[in-house]
XYZ file of C-alpha atoms in Angstrom:
307
model
C -13.163 47.650 50.756
C -14.238 50.401 52.812
C -12.312 51.679 55.883
C -14.562 49.851 58.284
C -14.033 46.370 56.814
C -11.443 44.295 58.661
C -8.109 43.751 56.981
C -7.473 40.345 58.787
C -8.927 36.980 59.107
C -7.726 35.334 62.185
C -7.602 31.659 61.807
C -7.619 29.417 64.728
C -7.091 25.694 64.418
C -8.507 23.472 67.015
C -8.693 19.743 67.824
C -9.986 18.596 71.224
C -9.397 22.208 72.261
C -12.113 22.518 74.898
C -9.641 23.010 77.627
C -8.218 25.990 76.233
C -9.947 27.484 73.278
C -12.233 29.785 75.254
C -9.259 31.795 76.549
C -8.011 32.120 73.038
C -11.403 33.506 71.825
C -11.657 35.750 74.865
C -8.163 37.177 73.599
C -9.410 37.699 70.240
C -12.647 39.411 71.399
C -10.667 41.851 73.230
C -8.355 42.992 70.235
C -8.021 46.614 69.583
C -8.212 46.195 65.634
C -11.380 44.749 64.077
C -11.150 41.464 62.411
C -12.813 38.321 61.424
C -12.252 35.174 63.212
C -12.511 31.774 61.574
C -12.210 28.717 63.726
C -11.257 25.408 61.797
C -12.512 22.493 63.918
C -10.470 19.142 63.064
C -13.349 16.901 63.864
C -13.225 17.419 67.723
C -15.196 15.119 69.879
C -14.612 16.575 73.250
C -17.401 19.396 73.255
C -15.421 21.940 71.500
C -18.004 22.471 68.874
C -20.557 23.377 71.839
C -18.215 26.074 73.210
C -17.651 27.594 69.886
C -21.556 27.932 69.375
C -22.003 29.307 72.851
C -19.144 31.743 72.798
C -20.204 35.607 72.761
C -17.828 36.650 69.926
C -19.838 33.909 67.666
C -16.861 33.102 65.551
C -17.408 31.521 62.156
C -16.600 27.931 62.205
C -15.455 25.449 59.584
C -15.866 21.820 60.870
C -13.907 19.387 59.003
C -15.049 15.844 58.671
C -11.699 14.459 59.750
C -8.522 15.576 61.620
C -6.235 17.234 58.823
C -3.814 18.567 61.208
C -2.758 22.212 61.606
C -1.411 22.326 57.865
C -4.560 20.690 56.369
C -6.696 22.939 58.261
C -4.758 26.103 57.436
C -5.061 25.018 53.774
C -8.541 24.658 53.986
C -9.188 27.993 55.703
C -7.163 29.706 52.969
C -9.832 28.805 50.513
C -12.438 30.581 52.625
C -10.495 33.887 53.427
C -11.511 36.965 51.647
C -9.604 39.660 53.567
C -6.027 40.817 52.568
C -4.386 39.358 55.585
C -4.653 36.000 57.232
C -3.552 35.385 60.823
C -2.267 31.970 62.049
C -3.070 31.465 65.609
C -2.822 28.230 67.755
C -5.853 27.496 69.869
C -3.660 27.290 72.876
C -2.459 31.073 72.440
C -3.878 34.146 73.977
C -2.635 37.190 72.289
C -2.488 40.615 73.960
C -5.163 43.446 73.085
C -2.692 45.181 70.632
C -1.291 41.974 68.992
C -3.201 42.237 65.605
C -2.777 46.097 65.522
C 0.895 45.675 65.951
C 1.199 42.901 63.397
C -0.874 44.680 60.851
C 1.107 48.053 61.234
C 4.392 46.231 61.077
C 3.501 44.707 57.929
C 2.468 48.019 56.754
C 5.803 49.630 57.166
C 7.436 46.868 55.524
C 6.082 46.872 51.806
C 8.372 43.982 50.811
C 7.298 41.647 53.637
C 4.736 38.933 53.357
C 4.721 37.636 56.867
C 5.273 38.856 60.350
C 5.969 36.633 63.300
C 4.671 37.732 66.719
C 6.515 37.310 70.036
C 5.495 33.929 71.633
C 5.910 33.658 75.433
C 5.327 30.689 77.828
C 3.007 31.170 80.763
C 6.163 31.914 82.990
C 7.213 34.934 80.942
C 9.994 33.364 79.077
C 10.129 34.032 75.267
C 9.537 30.891 73.013
C 9.898 32.406 69.647
C 10.128 35.795 67.861
C 10.278 33.997 64.651
C 12.110 30.943 63.072
C 15.987 30.633 62.136
C 17.348 28.214 59.556
C 20.261 25.984 61.080
C 23.227 24.978 59.196
C 21.567 21.354 58.801
C 18.383 22.824 57.596
C 16.286 22.719 60.823
C 13.536 25.344 61.390
C 14.210 26.369 64.889
C 12.371 28.954 67.121
C 14.543 32.138 67.532
C 14.067 33.572 71.102
C 16.067 36.739 70.555
C 14.421 39.836 69.018
C 15.223 40.679 65.365
C 13.682 43.060 63.112
C 13.792 40.401 60.355
C 13.688 36.697 60.525
C 14.028 33.883 58.143
C 10.632 32.587 58.848
C 7.422 33.051 61.004
C 6.267 30.899 63.800
C 2.924 29.568 62.790
C 1.738 29.595 66.432
C 0.998 33.381 65.924
C 1.624 35.225 62.686
C 0.043 37.339 60.116
C 0.329 36.721 56.246
C -0.353 38.551 53.139
C -2.897 36.319 51.561
C -2.113 37.297 47.940
C 1.590 36.368 48.345
C 0.744 33.185 50.224
C -1.559 32.096 47.418
C 0.966 33.106 44.760
C 3.524 30.767 46.486
C 1.382 27.691 46.339
C -0.392 28.120 49.623
C 0.024 25.833 52.737
C 1.507 22.186 52.354
C -1.598 20.662 53.639
C -0.033 17.068 53.480
C 2.510 18.088 56.166
C -0.384 17.514 58.679
C 1.652 18.991 61.549
C 5.102 20.842 61.890
C 7.291 22.717 59.351
C 4.368 24.089 57.556
C 5.299 27.410 58.588
C 8.945 27.107 57.583
C 8.290 25.543 54.320
C 5.923 28.585 53.721
C 8.272 31.031 54.779
C 11.071 29.521 52.667
C 8.800 29.581 49.524
C 7.896 33.200 50.324
C 11.680 34.108 50.653
C 12.503 32.329 47.329
C 9.666 34.314 45.631
C 11.447 37.534 46.916
C 9.251 38.338 49.982
C 10.582 39.266 53.364
C 9.528 38.048 56.677
C 9.801 40.325 59.815
C 9.185 40.138 63.523
C 6.803 42.239 65.660
C 6.855 43.294 69.305
C 3.371 41.683 69.662
C 2.838 39.517 72.703
C 1.088 36.317 72.693
C 0.929 33.721 75.563
C 1.199 30.252 74.421
C 0.578 27.006 76.028
C 2.994 25.258 73.948
C 2.266 21.482 73.079
C -1.441 21.621 74.493
C -2.697 19.684 71.497
C 0.489 17.676 70.582
C 3.098 16.482 72.739
C 6.540 17.598 71.912
C 8.888 14.777 72.198
C 6.268 12.031 71.498
C 6.787 9.485 68.662
C 4.382 11.310 66.665
C 5.925 14.576 66.948
C 9.331 13.327 65.850
C 7.761 11.383 63.012
C 6.042 14.597 61.619
C 8.969 16.646 62.440
C 11.785 14.601 61.087
C 9.641 13.828 57.945
C 8.627 17.377 57.195
C 12.126 18.755 57.649
C 13.315 16.189 54.942
C 10.360 17.130 52.701
C 10.970 20.818 53.067
C 14.710 20.397 52.148
C 13.804 18.610 49.110
C 11.271 21.272 48.090
C 13.009 24.278 48.896
C 16.897 23.967 49.736
C 19.720 23.641 47.017
C 19.887 20.194 45.630
C 23.187 19.349 47.256
C 22.066 20.416 50.560
C 18.839 18.327 50.365
C 20.649 15.185 49.148
C 23.376 15.571 51.731
C 20.936 15.860 54.543
C 18.907 12.957 53.486
C 21.953 10.829 52.954
C 23.118 11.757 56.453
C 19.806 10.820 57.953
C 19.770 7.519 56.133
C 23.467 6.786 57.096
C 22.748 7.454 60.903
C 19.708 5.370 60.730
C 21.652 2.455 59.288
C 24.348 2.468 61.980
C 21.889 2.870 64.922
C 21.747 -0.837 65.763
C 25.460 -0.779 66.380
C 25.029 1.997 68.927
C 22.657 0.127 71.172
C 19.383 1.223 72.585
C 18.371 4.821 71.871
C 16.849 6.895 74.589
C 15.250 9.784 72.316
C 12.439 8.746 69.871
C 14.070 10.395 66.986
C 17.059 8.099 67.259
C 15.120 4.935 67.472
C 15.494 2.690 64.531
C 11.777 1.929 63.791
C 10.722 5.462 63.729
C 13.491 6.598 61.477
C 12.686 3.853 59.151
C 9.031 5.111 58.970
C 10.491 8.543 58.243
C 12.606 7.242 55.380
C 9.498 5.131 53.937
C 7.347 8.264 54.244
C 9.949 10.437 52.349
C 10.209 7.695 49.715
C 6.524 7.458 48.921
C 6.181 11.286 48.813
C 9.308 11.652 46.504
C 7.912 11.825 43.140
C 5.238 14.319 44.158
C 7.744 16.470 46.120
C 10.238 16.564 43.090
C 7.217 17.856 40.961
C 6.548 20.541 43.740
C 10.097 21.408 43.832
C 10.164 22.436 40.159
C 6.852 24.333 40.540
C 8.688 26.149 43.390
C 11.668 26.717 41.240
C 9.423 28.145 38.434
C 7.851 30.844 40.900
C 11.171 31.576 42.483
C 12.664 35.153 41.894
C 15.827 34.137 43.839
C 18.264 31.303 43.589
C 17.991 28.653 46.206
C 21.675 29.047 46.839
C 21.289 32.709 47.540
C 18.650 32.137 50.001
C 20.486 29.383 51.818
C 23.873 31.266 51.987
C 22.034 34.307 53.383
C 20.127 32.686 56.083
C 21.361 29.078 57.046
C 23.320 28.925 60.222
C 22.591 32.554 61.331
């Protein structure tokens, strides 16, 4: 590479993003740091393709034949990236002009870090996420407070070291959507890498492509949380949380009608069935993650769970 070549490929995943992707691309075109832009179009049918072709920045486009979700699209993009760094950016996010420069510089100052999480803010200025924290029961939750080091990065706007990402197995494409960032960060930590946060601002229209709180949201969210625990957490933690989820599901009929979708019997049974179907493959993946690990699962859990 020469000094003139960009260090980062910014990957924007879109699905039916015609209403907001232009603002995202405009913000990328205004970045102070040179970069490449790759848009992965998850088989949009709303005119997104025409908008991408007409945009003055002329982004590279990888159009998939079917909707593979955020995780599947990021996994497909990773095969195409030939820069040292890869940015994950939602199509409903608009980064400030110095976003990429700040993220790159932050990584450059932290040689043991493989990922940097930006600061996502809502349109009203409130902070959505500066990174991801690990709860005591194994949820990956947005951390709104500033911190130099975070357990994980928020996939809505982050920059990752490509070599490190590939070395830990890449992106879990089968997740479709949600927890692909927490799972990836967890594997990076097991491999001995750090994850940091940067004062790099991105305005995010949270949920523009998916509906947080919907049945599908809870299905993907609950399933992928359990799969992430089975892949990355200490064995006793993963088993305890899986049993807890199943036990609560069994007693739901005794508690009456649930208001929240994630406490509805049908949805939770679908989650358990999906986890059961994926269990043999997940256990194989768990062993592979363990072989690549430089740190014990217990050490990572004790250092970050519940903080």
